[in-house]
Every structure is written in C-alpha cells, then in structure tokens.
C-alpha cells in the first residue's frame, strides 16, 4: 500500500469521525465499545510490533530515547492534571474534560501530536514493510477514537460554532501536513535520523496509549468487568490480522 493511499485512508477516516459529534450530539454515549477495542489493538501493536522493530533498528539507544520521551510526556500530563483536578468523566464517556482556558493548549498539543504521527507514517516507509504496516494500523487504532474526542471537546469548550469547526479542520489536516513535511525533506532524512525521529514519535505514542487509553479503560472496566472482553477482543483481532500479513 502506497504512502499516499495510507495517508488518504487515515485522513478521510479522521475527518469523517470528527464530523460525527458535529452532526450527532449523543454519538459519544455509544462509542465506549469502540474505544475499549481500540485500546487493546493499540497495546498489541505498540508492545508486540512497533517496540520490537524499533529496538531491532536502533538497539538499546532507541529504547532509551523512547522511554525518555515517554517520561517527558508523563511529566507534562501529570503537570496538566495537577492544575485541573476538577476534571471528571461524563456518564457514558471516557475522556477527560478540558477547561475552557486550556482549550488552546489542548488543541495545539493535539495538532503537534498529529503532525508527528504523520511524520512517523512517512518515515516508516524507509524501513521494512512489516514495520510500516504496524505504524499504519497503530494510527488507525488510536486516531479513530482520538478524532471523536478532540471534536467533542472542542465543540463543548469553544462557544462560537464556526470557530470550533475551524479548529477541528486544523486538527484533521495536521496528519497529512506531517506526511507532507517528511516527504519534502525525505532526502535530508538519513537512516539514523529516521530511527531517532521514529523513536521520539513512538515515545509520544506510548504516552498517548498509557494516559489517553489504558488509564481511562481501567477506570471504566472497574465499573463493569465485562468491558475487559472488548479490550482483549481488540488485541486478539489486531494481532491475528498482523500475523496473517507477516
């Protein structure tokens, strides 16, 4: 599958899912099953596919860089949490509220995260097909629910609807922008730099997996243990799909 096709699939998916909260206000109330399955899929891809491939490509130095970025991500997330202890969960949703004053910071951080995801998608084509496919599936797994959540939060916190929609459009275009930047400067990106950039992006993805997927999922599973089955379903189905194409 070509990079253009992968970028198109993810971008169209993100735009479509960002539109759902705009068109259907109650869409978040039925999204938890998809979120739990996506959590399992993301855990499987990151732990069993992406992490081993990055270690193979860059050795222990890559692993150190991944966890260094994850520690920085964790520190930023913890700092944000300490300053917004009034965050709470809505009934039937799994995301944290973002205070109105912090919406700009939230949106900027998500746009930067999407740009780095696009760069990771483009750089992954420099490596083997298995690693590139794992990156593509990992982005599919977590961008689905992320798009729903970002769109929902922006609509809740930005009072002017036209501004909210404009912010959502900026977010939706961030990933193809990252792909475009990586493609433009592809000749300047050597193998070593690609490994470093991939490690940094994977560290960010690991932080996203832990704080935005695993922790909310664990809290939700405590209320209803049957929800754990959806996490395992997402993990098993994704790994079966990965192995069938390896």
Short mmCIF file of C-alpha atoms in Angstrom, two decimals:
data_model
loop_
_atom_site.label_atom_id
_atom_site.label_comp_id
_atom_site.label_asym_id
_atom_site.label_seq_id
_atom_site.Cartn_x
_atom_site.Cartn_y
_atom_site.Cartn_z
CA UNK A 1 0.00 0.00 0.00
CA UNK A 2 1.42 3.38 -1.02
CA UNK A 3 2.06 6.23 1.39
CA UNK A 4 -0.49 8.40 -0.43
CA UNK A 5 -3.18 5.76 -0.03
CA UNK A 6 -2.37 5.23 3.67
CA UNK A 7 -2.46 8.98 4.31
CA UNK A 8 -5.75 9.32 2.43
CA UNK A 9 -7.39 6.46 4.37
CA UNK A 10 -6.37 7.84 7.78
CA UNK A 11 -7.20 11.46 6.86
CA UNK A 12 -10.65 10.64 5.45
CA UNK A 13 -11.37 8.48 8.50
CA UNK A 14 -10.35 11.31 10.85
CA UNK A 15 -12.46 13.89 9.00
CA UNK A 16 -15.50 11.61 8.96
CA UNK A 17 -15.22 10.79 12.67
CA UNK A 18 -14.63 14.45 13.57
CA UNK A 19 -17.91 15.22 11.82
CA UNK A 20 -19.95 12.74 13.88
CA UNK A 21 -20.09 14.83 17.10
CA UNK A 22 -20.97 17.86 14.96
CA UNK A 23 -23.89 16.07 13.31
CA UNK A 24 -24.95 13.78 16.18
CA UNK A 25 -24.65 15.19 19.70
CA UNK A 26 -25.11 11.86 21.50
CA UNK A 27 -22.57 9.86 19.49
CA UNK A 28 -20.15 9.69 22.44
CA UNK A 29 -22.60 7.67 24.50
CA UNK A 30 -22.24 4.66 22.20
CA UNK A 31 -18.53 4.96 21.49
CA UNK A 32 -17.09 3.20 24.55
CA UNK A 33 -17.04 -0.27 22.98
CA UNK A 34 -15.05 1.02 20.03
CA UNK A 35 -12.72 2.82 22.44
CA UNK A 36 -12.07 -0.33 24.52
CA UNK A 37 -11.40 -2.45 21.44
CA UNK A 38 -9.10 0.30 20.13
CA UNK A 39 -7.22 0.25 23.44
CA UNK A 40 -6.50 -3.46 23.07
CA UNK A 41 -5.46 -3.00 19.45
CA UNK A 42 -3.10 -0.15 20.31
CA UNK A 43 -1.49 -2.05 23.22
CA UNK A 44 -0.87 -5.07 20.99
CA UNK A 45 0.63 -3.08 18.13
CA UNK A 46 2.85 -0.88 20.30
CA UNK A 47 4.12 -3.65 22.60
CA UNK A 48 4.35 -6.59 20.22
CA UNK A 49 5.09 -4.94 16.87
CA UNK A 50 6.39 -1.36 16.97
CA UNK A 51 8.58 -1.62 20.07
CA UNK A 52 10.47 -4.76 18.96
CA UNK A 53 11.01 -3.28 15.49
CA UNK A 54 12.40 -0.01 16.87
CA UNK A 55 14.75 -1.90 19.18
CA UNK A 56 15.92 -4.01 16.24
CA UNK A 57 16.52 -0.89 14.14
CA UNK A 58 18.26 1.26 16.72
CA UNK A 59 19.25 -1.02 19.58
CA UNK A 60 19.22 -0.01 23.24
CA UNK A 61 19.78 3.67 22.39
CA UNK A 62 16.41 3.74 20.62
CA UNK A 63 14.74 2.10 23.61
CA UNK A 64 16.29 4.71 25.92
CA UNK A 65 15.07 7.52 23.68
CA UNK A 66 11.54 6.06 23.54
CA UNK A 67 11.27 5.91 27.32
CA UNK A 68 12.88 9.35 27.73
CA UNK A 69 10.18 10.87 25.54
CA UNK A 70 7.56 8.87 27.45
CA UNK A 71 8.85 10.25 30.79
CA UNK A 72 8.67 13.82 29.43
CA UNK A 73 5.15 13.14 28.10
CA UNK A 74 4.18 11.72 31.51
CA UNK A 75 5.58 14.75 33.36
CA UNK A 76 3.65 17.16 31.12
CA UNK A 77 0.47 15.12 31.51
CA UNK A 78 0.88 14.94 35.30
CA UNK A 79 1.51 18.71 35.48
CA UNK A 80 -1.64 19.34 33.44
CA UNK A 81 -3.65 17.00 35.68
CA UNK A 82 -2.45 18.68 38.89
CA UNK A 83 -3.60 22.06 37.58
CA UNK A 84 -7.00 20.78 36.52
CA UNK A 85 -8.15 18.45 39.32
CA UNK A 86 -11.74 19.32 38.61
CA UNK A 87 -11.67 17.10 35.51
CA UNK A 88 -14.38 14.49 35.60
CA UNK A 89 -15.97 11.86 33.35
CA UNK A 90 -19.37 12.29 31.77
CA UNK A 91 -21.79 9.44 32.01
CA UNK A 92 -21.11 7.10 29.08
CA UNK A 93 -17.87 8.81 28.03
CA UNK A 94 -14.23 8.02 28.66
CA UNK A 95 -12.43 11.27 28.03
CA UNK A 96 -11.30 13.95 30.46
CA UNK A 97 -12.81 17.42 30.32
CA UNK A 98 -10.52 20.19 29.17
CA UNK A 99 -11.08 23.53 30.95
CA UNK A 100 -12.16 26.37 28.69
CA UNK A 101 -8.95 28.32 29.38
CA UNK A 102 -6.85 25.33 28.40
CA UNK A 103 -8.55 24.56 25.10
CA UNK A 104 -5.91 26.41 23.04
CA UNK A 105 -3.08 24.49 24.70
CA UNK A 106 -5.00 21.24 24.27
CA UNK A 107 -5.66 21.90 20.60
CA UNK A 108 -2.08 22.94 19.85
CA UNK A 109 -0.71 19.83 21.59
CA UNK A 110 -3.07 17.58 19.62
CA UNK A 111 -2.10 19.24 16.33
CA UNK A 112 1.60 18.76 17.12
CA UNK A 113 0.90 15.15 18.04
CA UNK A 114 -0.88 14.61 14.71
CA UNK A 115 1.96 16.23 12.77
CA UNK A 116 4.45 13.88 14.48
CA UNK A 117 2.15 10.96 13.67
CA UNK A 118 2.20 11.97 10.00
CA UNK A 119 6.00 12.21 10.09
CA UNK A 120 6.15 8.74 11.66
CA UNK A 121 3.87 7.34 8.95
CA UNK A 122 6.06 8.80 6.20
CA UNK A 123 9.36 7.77 7.79
CA UNK A 124 8.13 4.23 8.38
CA UNK A 125 8.28 3.62 4.63
CA UNK A 126 12.09 3.82 4.87
CA UNK A 127 12.05 0.59 6.88
CA UNK A 128 10.64 -2.86 6.20
CA UNK A 129 7.05 -3.45 5.11
CA UNK A 130 6.09 -5.08 8.41
CA UNK A 131 7.10 -2.00 10.43
CA UNK A 132 5.33 0.34 8.01
CA UNK A 133 2.15 -1.74 8.25
CA UNK A 134 2.35 -1.76 12.06
CA UNK A 135 2.61 2.05 12.12
CA UNK A 136 -0.38 2.35 9.77
CA UNK A 137 -2.54 0.05 11.89
CA UNK A 138 -1.45 1.75 15.13
CA UNK A 139 -2.54 5.11 13.73
CA UNK A 140 -5.85 3.65 12.60
CA UNK A 141 -6.37 2.16 16.08
CA UNK A 142 -5.89 5.35 18.05
CA UNK A 143 -6.82 8.10 15.61
CA UNK A 144 -10.37 6.76 15.37
CA UNK A 145 -11.32 7.48 18.95
CA UNK A 146 -8.96 10.44 19.24
CA UNK A 147 -10.82 12.17 16.40
CA UNK A 148 -14.16 11.68 18.15
CA UNK A 149 -12.79 13.01 21.44
CA UNK A 150 -10.97 16.05 20.03
CA UNK A 151 -14.03 17.06 18.04
CA UNK A 152 -16.32 16.56 21.05
CA UNK A 153 -14.10 18.55 23.43
CA UNK A 154 -13.67 21.45 21.01
CA UNK A 155 -17.42 21.63 20.40
CA UNK A 156 -18.06 21.65 24.15
CA UNK A 157 -15.48 24.32 25.02
CA UNK A 158 -15.49 26.71 22.05
CA UNK A 159 -18.63 28.80 22.26
CA UNK A 160 -18.63 30.06 18.66
CA UNK A 161 -19.57 27.11 16.44
CA UNK A 162 -17.75 28.43 13.34
CA UNK A 163 -14.51 28.74 15.34
CA UNK A 164 -14.97 25.23 16.74
CA UNK A 165 -15.41 23.78 13.26
CA UNK A 166 -12.35 25.71 12.01
CA UNK A 167 -10.28 24.29 14.91
CA UNK A 168 -11.48 20.77 14.09
CA UNK A 169 -10.48 21.26 10.44
CA UNK A 170 -6.99 22.34 11.52
CA UNK A 171 -6.68 19.20 13.64
CA UNK A 172 -7.92 16.96 10.80
CA UNK A 173 -5.33 18.36 8.37
CA UNK A 174 -2.39 18.05 10.79
CA UNK A 175 -1.55 14.43 9.96
CA UNK A 176 -1.31 14.89 6.17
CA UNK A 177 0.72 18.04 6.89
CA UNK A 178 3.21 15.90 8.83
CA UNK A 179 3.37 13.41 5.96
CA UNK A 180 3.96 16.24 3.51
CA UNK A 181 6.77 17.76 5.60
CA UNK A 182 8.51 14.39 5.93
CA UNK A 183 8.14 13.76 2.20
CA UNK A 184 9.53 17.19 1.26
CA UNK A 185 12.61 16.69 3.41
CA UNK A 186 12.93 12.96 2.75
CA UNK A 187 16.31 13.36 1.05
CA UNK A 188 17.70 15.09 4.14
CA UNK A 189 16.40 12.37 6.45
CA UNK A 190 19.02 9.65 6.65
CA UNK A 191 18.55 6.25 8.26
CA UNK A 192 19.98 7.33 11.64
CA UNK A 193 17.83 10.44 11.77
CA UNK A 194 14.82 8.37 10.75
CA UNK A 195 15.45 5.96 13.65
CA UNK A 196 15.70 8.91 16.07
CA UNK A 197 12.50 10.51 14.74
CA UNK A 198 10.71 7.16 14.89
CA UNK A 199 11.83 6.61 18.48
CA UNK A 200 10.62 10.07 19.51
CA UNK A 201 7.25 9.54 17.82
CA UNK A 202 6.90 6.10 19.39
CA UNK A 203 7.61 7.58 22.83
CA UNK A 204 4.80 10.07 22.25
CA UNK A 205 2.52 7.27 21.06
CA UNK A 206 3.39 5.23 24.15
CA UNK A 207 2.42 8.15 26.38
CA UNK A 208 -0.83 8.57 24.47
CA UNK A 209 -1.55 4.85 24.88
CA UNK A 210 -0.97 4.89 28.65
CA UNK A 211 -2.71 8.14 29.63
CA UNK A 212 -5.41 8.52 26.98
CA UNK A 213 -6.34 4.86 26.51
CA UNK A 214 -5.15 2.45 29.20
CA UNK A 215 -5.87 4.54 32.30
CA UNK A 216 -9.38 5.59 31.18
CA UNK A 217 -10.09 1.99 30.13
CA UNK A 218 -9.02 0.60 33.53
CA UNK A 219 -11.26 3.08 35.30
CA UNK A 220 -14.18 2.08 33.08
CA UNK A 221 -13.51 -1.67 33.46
CA UNK A 222 -13.68 -1.34 37.27
CA UNK A 223 -17.31 -0.30 36.90
CA UNK A 224 -18.14 -3.16 34.55
CA UNK A 225 -15.72 -6.09 34.26
CA UNK A 226 -17.40 -7.37 31.12
CA UNK A 227 -15.89 -4.39 29.28
CA UNK A 228 -12.50 -6.11 29.62
CA UNK A 229 -13.63 -8.55 26.95
CA UNK A 230 -13.72 -5.72 24.41
CA UNK A 231 -10.09 -4.84 25.19
CA UNK A 232 -8.98 -8.44 24.65
CA UNK A 233 -11.10 -8.68 21.52
CA UNK A 234 -9.36 -5.66 20.01
CA UNK A 235 -5.94 -7.02 20.97
CA UNK A 236 -6.52 -10.54 19.64
CA UNK A 237 -8.16 -9.49 16.37
CA UNK A 238 -5.43 -6.95 15.63
CA UNK A 239 -2.62 -9.40 16.34
CA UNK A 240 -4.30 -12.05 14.18
CA UNK A 241 -4.51 -9.52 11.37
CA UNK A 242 -0.86 -8.55 11.84
CA UNK A 243 0.35 -12.15 11.83
CA UNK A 244 -1.75 -13.08 8.81
CA UNK A 245 0.05 -10.42 6.74
CA UNK A 246 3.56 -11.08 8.06
#
